[in-house]
Amino acid sequence: MTLPSLHIGDLVARLPIVQGGMGVGISLSGLASAVANEGGVGVIATPMIGMYEPDRASNPEEADLRALKTEIRKARSLSNGIIGVNIMCALTNFAELVRTSVREGIDVIFAGAGLPLDLPAHLPEDQRENTHTKLVPIVSSGRAAKLICKKWLKRFDRLPDAFVVEGPKAGGHLGFKPEQIDDPNFALEKILPQTIEAVHEFEMQARRPIPVIAAGGVYSGADIVRFMDMGAAGVQMGTRFVATEECDADIEFKKAFVNAKKEDLRVIQSPVGLPGRAVGNVFLDKVKNGLLKPHKCPYKCLASCPQEDGPYCIAKALMNAKRGLLKHGFAFAGANAYLVEKIVTVRDLFCSLKEEAARSRAEAAARRYIESARQYMDLVTDSAARYRLEAKQYLEQMQAQANRGKECARQYLDQMHEEATRRRENAREYLEQMQEKVSSTLQEYLPEGRRTDPGEA
């Protein structure tokens, strides 16, 4: 089975796989370009992207924008494929990151961690009407997608080029309340069809498809097939790309995924006010037990962050984790991170995904054939049983008719026997009558002297 391509406007990815943007610094030009080279959509994560710039602390905005340009250009130099960026709405420099990305000719902007209701407003003025860059909001419900469509139509007379709908099994910050994360009503299998339906009514106005990409817990080729069979145009995957050689994180960060057990994965409350899923470790245990002291914020990267009132700086914790310093940070991870067994190349991962998808499709076809054969056998068995019953009933009818025929024959034979007996008796009586009549006639013709008494004769 060949996976179909993913179309976002005039962009065509050879494979329907978007590599999720993972910050801080987990997916940069290295991973994004490798994914793009294999036919997927490679995504650079922008949070704290300027972490290695020497003036990041003193000039954070310029450092981030400079690093963003560097990463986009580096990815372009390494790949001719589709490159996107993931920009969190909660970032304090959201607008500047959007404008810089568009000016650098980025193919796609994925915007989440909040509703990007004003995303088109941040496009460079000279490119607002006609930009190559595709705008793709990340949502967690059909209701959110519908709201974005209505707002964009009213304010900007345009619609999103696509949507990513992310379920509660995703890694990192989640767009759900804690009590919704394990609620089946909010599972990706539920919110994906709802989002597709919500977006469909706007496709007529757009006069083009608005593809919906499924995300959050998509791990295997079988998952890709399953969600695409539900109507998704493609999938977004993050966790599985962490355990690749090209991932931009330190090897210790990757090992945290390889070594993770199911019970190690936990949902935490982030200082920014959102729940998030991560691999448990000593650092998070200290957070849970209140052993970390309040900090001073050196970055001011998130608008929703309590900054100096928080128990720890999430930006610093994630930067430490990216560097492999997991005693001083932690790794965000999806719900299926415990399934990761080894670190592979991006190429090998894509090969595995395609093989898994083909195997899943073949197994599904085999199940359908087996089910069809079973139904056919049931039909044949039912037909045979019905034919046997009909034959039995026919035989019983024939036997009944034969019995009735035998009875009729017996009755007819009895009647014939009685008739023969009656006729024999009649013949005997007639013979006697004839004998008497002959005797009487003979007496009349004999001389008188020779006549005998009829009784003597």
XYZ file of C-alpha atoms in Angstrom:
457
model
C 0.000 0.000 0.000
C 1.284 3.475 -0.894
C 0.365 6.285 1.482
C -1.351 9.176 -0.316
C 0.147 12.633 -0.623
C -0.907 15.565 1.560
C -2.240 18.652 -0.207
C -2.320 22.012 1.594
C -3.351 24.454 -1.080
C -0.707 24.258 -3.802
C 1.770 22.572 -1.452
C 2.030 18.825 -1.979
C 3.877 16.638 0.511
C 4.736 13.252 -0.958
C 3.621 11.576 2.267
C 0.777 12.629 4.610
C 3.084 12.981 7.613
C 3.752 16.237 9.452
C 6.563 16.161 11.996
C 5.238 18.029 15.009
C 7.127 21.085 16.184
C 8.803 20.273 19.507
C 10.375 22.836 21.758
C 12.525 23.842 23.326
C 15.034 23.126 20.565
C 13.988 19.517 19.954
C 12.974 20.026 16.332
C 15.172 22.518 14.525
C 16.669 22.486 11.036
C 18.348 19.097 11.474
C 15.182 17.113 12.093
C 12.939 19.287 9.919
C 15.162 18.971 6.843
C 15.535 15.203 7.279
C 11.755 14.790 7.448
C 11.241 17.029 4.417
C 13.786 14.990 2.456
C 11.722 11.848 3.069
C 8.552 13.456 1.709
C 6.957 14.658 4.939
C 6.501 18.165 6.303
C 9.448 19.114 8.519
C 8.680 21.610 11.273
C 11.003 23.919 13.211
C 9.857 24.766 16.742
C 10.243 28.453 17.595
C 9.966 28.680 21.422
C 13.308 29.907 22.776
C 14.850 29.253 19.365
C 17.587 31.776 20.129
C 18.743 29.936 23.237
C 22.286 29.601 21.928
C 22.577 33.212 20.796
C 25.095 35.109 22.976
C 22.688 38.004 23.550
C 19.602 35.862 24.327
C 19.331 37.187 27.887
C 19.936 40.858 27.056
C 18.180 41.016 23.685
C 15.759 38.057 23.579
C 13.569 39.216 20.695
C 16.421 39.927 18.294
C 18.196 36.741 19.330
C 15.129 34.623 18.589
C 14.480 36.265 15.216
C 18.118 35.916 14.213
C 18.143 32.247 15.184
C 14.843 31.653 13.378
C 16.276 33.035 10.140
C 19.369 30.892 10.590
C 17.377 27.703 11.167
C 15.024 28.301 8.227
C 17.922 29.031 5.879
C 19.863 26.039 7.136
C 16.851 23.760 6.626
C 16.453 25.151 3.105
C 20.094 24.436 2.358
C 19.641 20.833 3.465
C 16.326 20.084 1.763
C 14.122 20.990 -1.174
C 11.087 19.624 0.663
C 8.349 21.351 2.640
C 9.522 23.208 5.746
C 7.202 24.703 8.345
C 7.454 26.427 11.704
C 5.425 25.955 14.849
C 4.694 29.227 16.642
C 2.875 29.230 19.971
C 0.226 31.923 20.295
C 1.306 32.340 23.913
C 4.804 33.514 22.954
C 5.421 37.159 23.726
C 7.099 37.623 20.331
C 4.418 35.716 18.392
C 3.766 38.502 15.864
C 7.440 39.065 15.093
C 8.054 35.341 14.639
C 5.149 35.145 12.179
C 6.376 38.084 10.113
C 9.954 36.839 10.031
C 8.890 33.338 9.005
C 6.813 34.675 6.119
C 9.603 36.965 4.933
C 11.955 33.980 4.964
C 9.556 32.157 2.643
C 8.514 29.453 5.085
C 6.019 27.014 3.568
C 3.690 26.555 6.540
C 3.012 28.232 9.884
C 1.416 25.952 12.483
C -0.037 28.065 15.297
C -1.303 26.585 18.562
C -1.129 26.917 22.367
C -4.086 29.268 22.164
C -6.485 30.238 19.398
C -4.702 32.135 16.591
C -7.693 34.400 15.962
C -5.505 37.252 14.710
C -2.803 35.261 12.891
C -3.458 36.852 9.449
C -3.068 40.314 10.989
C 0.599 39.589 11.654
C 1.512 38.829 8.055
C 3.790 41.416 6.442
C 1.604 44.114 4.886
C 2.951 43.475 1.398
C 2.041 39.761 1.650
C -1.350 39.779 3.343
C -3.302 39.407 0.122
C -1.028 36.947 -1.615
C 1.376 34.920 0.466
C 3.041 31.620 -0.353
C 2.975 30.664 3.335
C 0.099 28.421 4.439
C -1.570 29.234 7.756
C -2.589 26.195 9.791
C -4.160 26.622 13.255
C -3.825 23.842 15.819
C -7.115 23.195 17.655
C -8.552 20.654 20.059
C -12.206 20.767 18.969
C -14.504 21.370 16.049
C -15.948 24.291 17.947
C -12.556 26.039 18.037
C -12.038 25.423 14.311
C -15.454 26.886 13.536
C -14.753 29.965 15.668
C -11.442 30.602 13.889
C -13.098 30.277 10.472
C -15.821 32.763 11.398
C -13.368 35.273 12.881
C -10.978 35.086 9.937
C -13.780 35.483 7.424
C -15.173 38.501 9.218
C -11.877 40.265 9.934
C -9.614 39.162 7.095
C -11.900 37.715 4.415
C -9.869 34.517 4.324
C -9.915 31.025 5.774
C -7.184 28.752 7.143
C -5.339 26.626 4.618
C -5.695 23.576 6.858
C -6.219 22.581 10.497
C -4.369 20.318 12.879
C -6.721 18.804 15.456
C -4.720 17.570 18.439
C -6.088 15.007 20.879
C -5.225 14.583 24.573
C -2.603 11.862 23.984
C -0.171 14.437 22.615
C 3.034 15.394 24.348
C 3.746 18.851 25.691
C 1.094 21.385 26.638
C -2.449 20.150 26.073
C -5.522 22.114 25.074
C -7.731 20.259 27.525
C -8.792 20.517 31.139
C -7.174 17.868 33.368
C -10.461 15.989 33.751
C -10.913 15.823 29.966
C -7.590 14.135 29.206
C -8.805 10.595 29.952
C -12.438 11.251 29.029
C -13.348 9.173 25.921
C -15.583 12.016 24.737
C -12.462 14.122 24.066
C -10.390 11.380 22.433
C -8.937 12.101 18.996
C -11.299 9.492 17.554
C -14.177 11.727 18.711
C -12.882 15.225 17.981
C -11.460 14.415 14.529
C -14.856 13.736 12.874
C -16.347 16.732 14.696
C -13.606 19.007 13.370
C -13.923 17.661 9.824
C -17.666 18.324 9.953
C -17.179 21.832 11.387
C -14.670 22.761 8.677
C -16.644 21.222 5.823
C -19.275 23.966 5.809
C -16.560 26.563 5.119
C -14.995 24.695 2.197
C -17.746 25.903 -0.138
C -16.938 29.497 0.767
C -13.226 28.865 0.338
C -13.862 27.070 -2.975
C -11.122 24.648 -2.015
C -10.553 21.811 0.417
C -9.540 22.677 3.983
C -7.680 19.527 5.028
C -7.766 18.384 8.645
C -4.620 16.743 10.028
C -4.938 14.370 13.004
C -2.467 14.675 15.897
C -1.964 13.457 19.435
C -1.156 9.792 20.012
C -0.431 8.954 16.365
C 2.469 6.528 16.671
C 2.420 3.780 14.037
C 1.666 3.251 10.382
C -1.500 1.501 11.522
C -2.520 4.702 13.327
C -1.924 6.675 10.133
C -4.195 4.332 8.175
C -6.844 4.358 10.899
C -7.132 8.139 11.169
C -6.981 8.666 7.419
C -9.799 6.143 7.054
C -11.741 8.399 9.440
C -11.310 11.328 7.058
C -8.015 12.936 8.080
C -5.959 14.298 5.188
C -2.772 13.446 7.066
C -1.280 13.046 10.523
C 1.104 14.953 12.748
C 3.629 12.957 14.777
C 6.101 14.168 17.364
C 7.107 11.514 19.878
C 8.422 9.000 17.392
C 10.663 11.577 15.722
C 12.437 12.301 19.021
C 14.157 8.908 18.904
C 15.907 9.639 15.610
C 19.540 10.398 14.950
C 18.609 13.671 13.238
C 16.524 14.980 16.154
C 18.168 18.150 17.451
C 18.050 17.120 21.128
C 20.921 15.659 23.145
C 21.314 11.880 23.192
C 20.323 11.778 26.888
C 17.004 13.392 25.995
C 16.411 10.691 23.379
C 17.380 7.947 25.836
C 14.679 9.197 28.199
C 12.157 8.092 25.575
C 13.853 4.770 24.861
C 14.000 3.939 28.581
C 10.524 5.221 29.481
C 7.942 2.797 30.819
C 4.218 3.363 30.581
C 3.999 4.198 34.273
C 6.724 6.850 33.874
C 4.486 9.058 31.751
C 2.514 11.581 33.747
C 0.344 14.642 33.284
C 1.783 17.692 35.024
C 0.509 21.195 35.615
C 2.779 23.600 33.771
C 3.638 27.015 35.240
C 1.909 28.549 32.199
C -1.436 27.252 33.474
C -1.904 24.305 31.132
C -1.646 20.569 31.725
C 1.120 18.764 29.888
C 2.358 15.205 29.468
C 5.964 14.420 30.315
C 8.367 11.644 31.272
C 8.565 11.581 35.050
C 11.948 12.129 36.685
C 13.682 13.513 39.764
C 13.154 17.111 38.669
C 9.377 16.666 38.384
C 9.332 14.838 41.723
C 10.942 17.909 43.299
C 8.342 20.136 41.650
C 5.545 17.915 42.933
C 6.937 17.958 46.461
C 7.463 21.726 46.446
C 11.227 21.463 46.805
C 12.096 24.020 44.125
C 12.322 27.661 45.105
C 10.470 30.410 43.213
C 12.653 31.843 40.474
C 13.382 35.059 38.747
C 12.374 34.965 35.091
C 15.313 35.740 32.794
C 13.415 35.174 29.542
C 9.800 36.452 29.678
C 9.054 34.243 26.679
C 5.418 33.359 27.444
C 2.660 35.901 27.928
C 0.690 33.498 30.153
C 3.631 32.544 32.383
C 3.402 33.757 36.020
C 7.120 34.479 35.700
C 8.535 35.180 39.165
C 5.524 33.633 40.955
C 6.038 30.197 39.414
C 7.826 27.302 41.134
C 10.299 27.000 38.265
C 11.093 28.466 34.856
C 9.696 26.086 32.264
C 11.855 27.596 29.514
C 15.012 26.925 31.505
C 13.836 23.424 32.443
C 13.153 22.559 28.803
C 16.461 24.043 27.647
C 18.293 21.940 30.223
C 16.433 18.858 29.016
C 17.309 19.622 25.398
C 20.979 19.694 26.448
C 20.587 16.344 28.228
C 20.634 17.861 31.731
C 17.527 16.001 32.877
C 18.323 16.422 36.568
C 17.534 20.069 36.007
C 14.681 19.700 33.553
C 12.256 17.250 31.997
C 11.119 15.911 28.642
C 7.631 16.471 27.299
C 6.399 13.269 25.615
C 3.292 11.767 24.069
C 1.217 9.012 25.653
C 2.885 6.354 23.480
C 6.486 7.299 24.282
C 6.910 4.048 26.239
C 6.639 2.159 22.926
C 9.925 3.638 21.667
C 12.556 0.896 21.602
C 15.593 2.363 19.873
C 17.054 5.370 18.104
C 16.861 5.149 14.315
C 17.425 7.407 11.334
C 14.552 9.448 9.943
C 14.797 7.448 6.729
C 14.469 4.164 8.603
C 11.546 5.576 10.556
C 9.728 6.520 7.367
C 10.398 3.061 5.954
C 8.950 1.527 9.123
C 5.883 3.755 8.992
C 5.230 2.862 5.361
C 5.708 -0.849 6.083
C 3.422 -0.655 9.118
C 0.786 1.155 7.066
C 1.013 -1.436 4.288
C 0.804 -4.285 6.793
C -2.157 -2.657 8.525
C -3.963 -2.198 5.228
C -3.190 -5.802 4.215
C -4.367 -7.133 7.578
C -7.540 -5.069 7.298
C -8.125 -6.453 3.798
C -7.481 -9.986 5.076
C -9.955 -9.428 7.907
C -12.524 -8.185 5.403
C -11.943 -11.216 3.177
C -12.188 -13.566 6.153
C -15.367 -11.853 7.287
C -16.795 -12.048 3.756
C -15.857 -15.729 3.591
C -17.435 -16.319 6.983
C -20.608 -14.560 5.900
C -20.604 -16.579 2.665
C -20.122 -19.815 4.612
C -22.931 -18.804 6.942
C -25.087 -18.110 3.892
C -24.151 -21.438 2.294
C -24.733 -23.255 5.583
C -28.098 -21.557 6.012
C -28.989 -22.357 2.395
C -27.915 -25.986 2.812
C -29.937 -26.273 6.000
C -32.894 -24.696 4.243
C -32.498 -27.067 1.277
C -32.226 -30.056 3.612
C -35.380 -28.967 5.385
C -37.190 -28.440 2.095
C -36.004 -31.860 0.836
C -37.137 -33.494 4.068
C -40.502 -31.789 3.818
C -40.801 -32.853 0.138
C -39.868 -36.426 1.017
C -42.448 -36.430 3.777
C -44.998 -35.083 1.311
C -44.073 -37.807 -1.212
C -44.238 -40.445 1.506
C -47.605 -39.107 2.589
C -48.794 -39.143 -1.021
C -47.428 -42.677 -1.446
C -49.204 -43.767 1.720
C -52.383 -42.157 0.470
C -51.863 -43.933 -2.894
C -51.365 -47.276 -1.178
C -54.481 -46.743 0.890
C -56.443 -45.796 -2.207
C -55.107 -48.894 -4.001
C -56.026 -51.092 -1.050
C -59.504 -49.620 -0.913
C -59.832 -50.044 -4.695
C -58.626 -53.646 -4.428
C -61.151 -54.322 -1.679
C -63.851 -52.782 -3.823
C -62.773 -54.904 -6.803
C -62.694 -58.013 -4.613
C -66.157 -57.271 -3.321
C -67.335 -56.583 -6.860
C -65.800 -59.847 -8.099
C -67.413 -61.746 -5.246
C -70.731 -60.129 -6.009
C -70.375 -60.924 -9.688
C -69.426 -64.545 -8.944
C -72.503 -64.819 -6.777
C -74.630 -63.271 -9.477
C -73.132 -65.626 -12.050
C -73.825 -68.612 -9.837
C -77.396 -67.513 -9.315
C -77.749 -66.870 -13.058
C -76.295 -70.311 -13.824
C -78.740 -71.951 -11.492
C -81.537 -70.010 -13.086
C -80.361 -71.112 -16.531
C -80.092 -74.710 -15.392
C -83.626 -74.585 -14.066
C -84.798 -72.941 -17.238
C -83.075 -75.574 -19.421
C -84.552 -78.381 -17.348
C -87.946 -76.826 -17.588
C -87.639 -76.446 -21.339
C -86.496 -80.017 -21.777
C -89.477 -81.291 -19.820
C -91.769 -79.530 -22.153
C -90.372 -81.317 -25.176
C -90.095 -84.844 -23.690
C -92.979 -87.333 -24.117
C -95.225 -87.442 -21.216
C -94.108 -90.813 -20.132
C -90.554 -89.725 -19.944
C -91.082 -86.513 -18.054
C -89.660 -86.291 -14.622
C -90.602 -84.312 -11.691
C -88.510 -81.139 -11.705
C -87.515 -81.940 -8.178
C -86.188 -85.331 -9.264
C -84.297 -83.908 -12.101
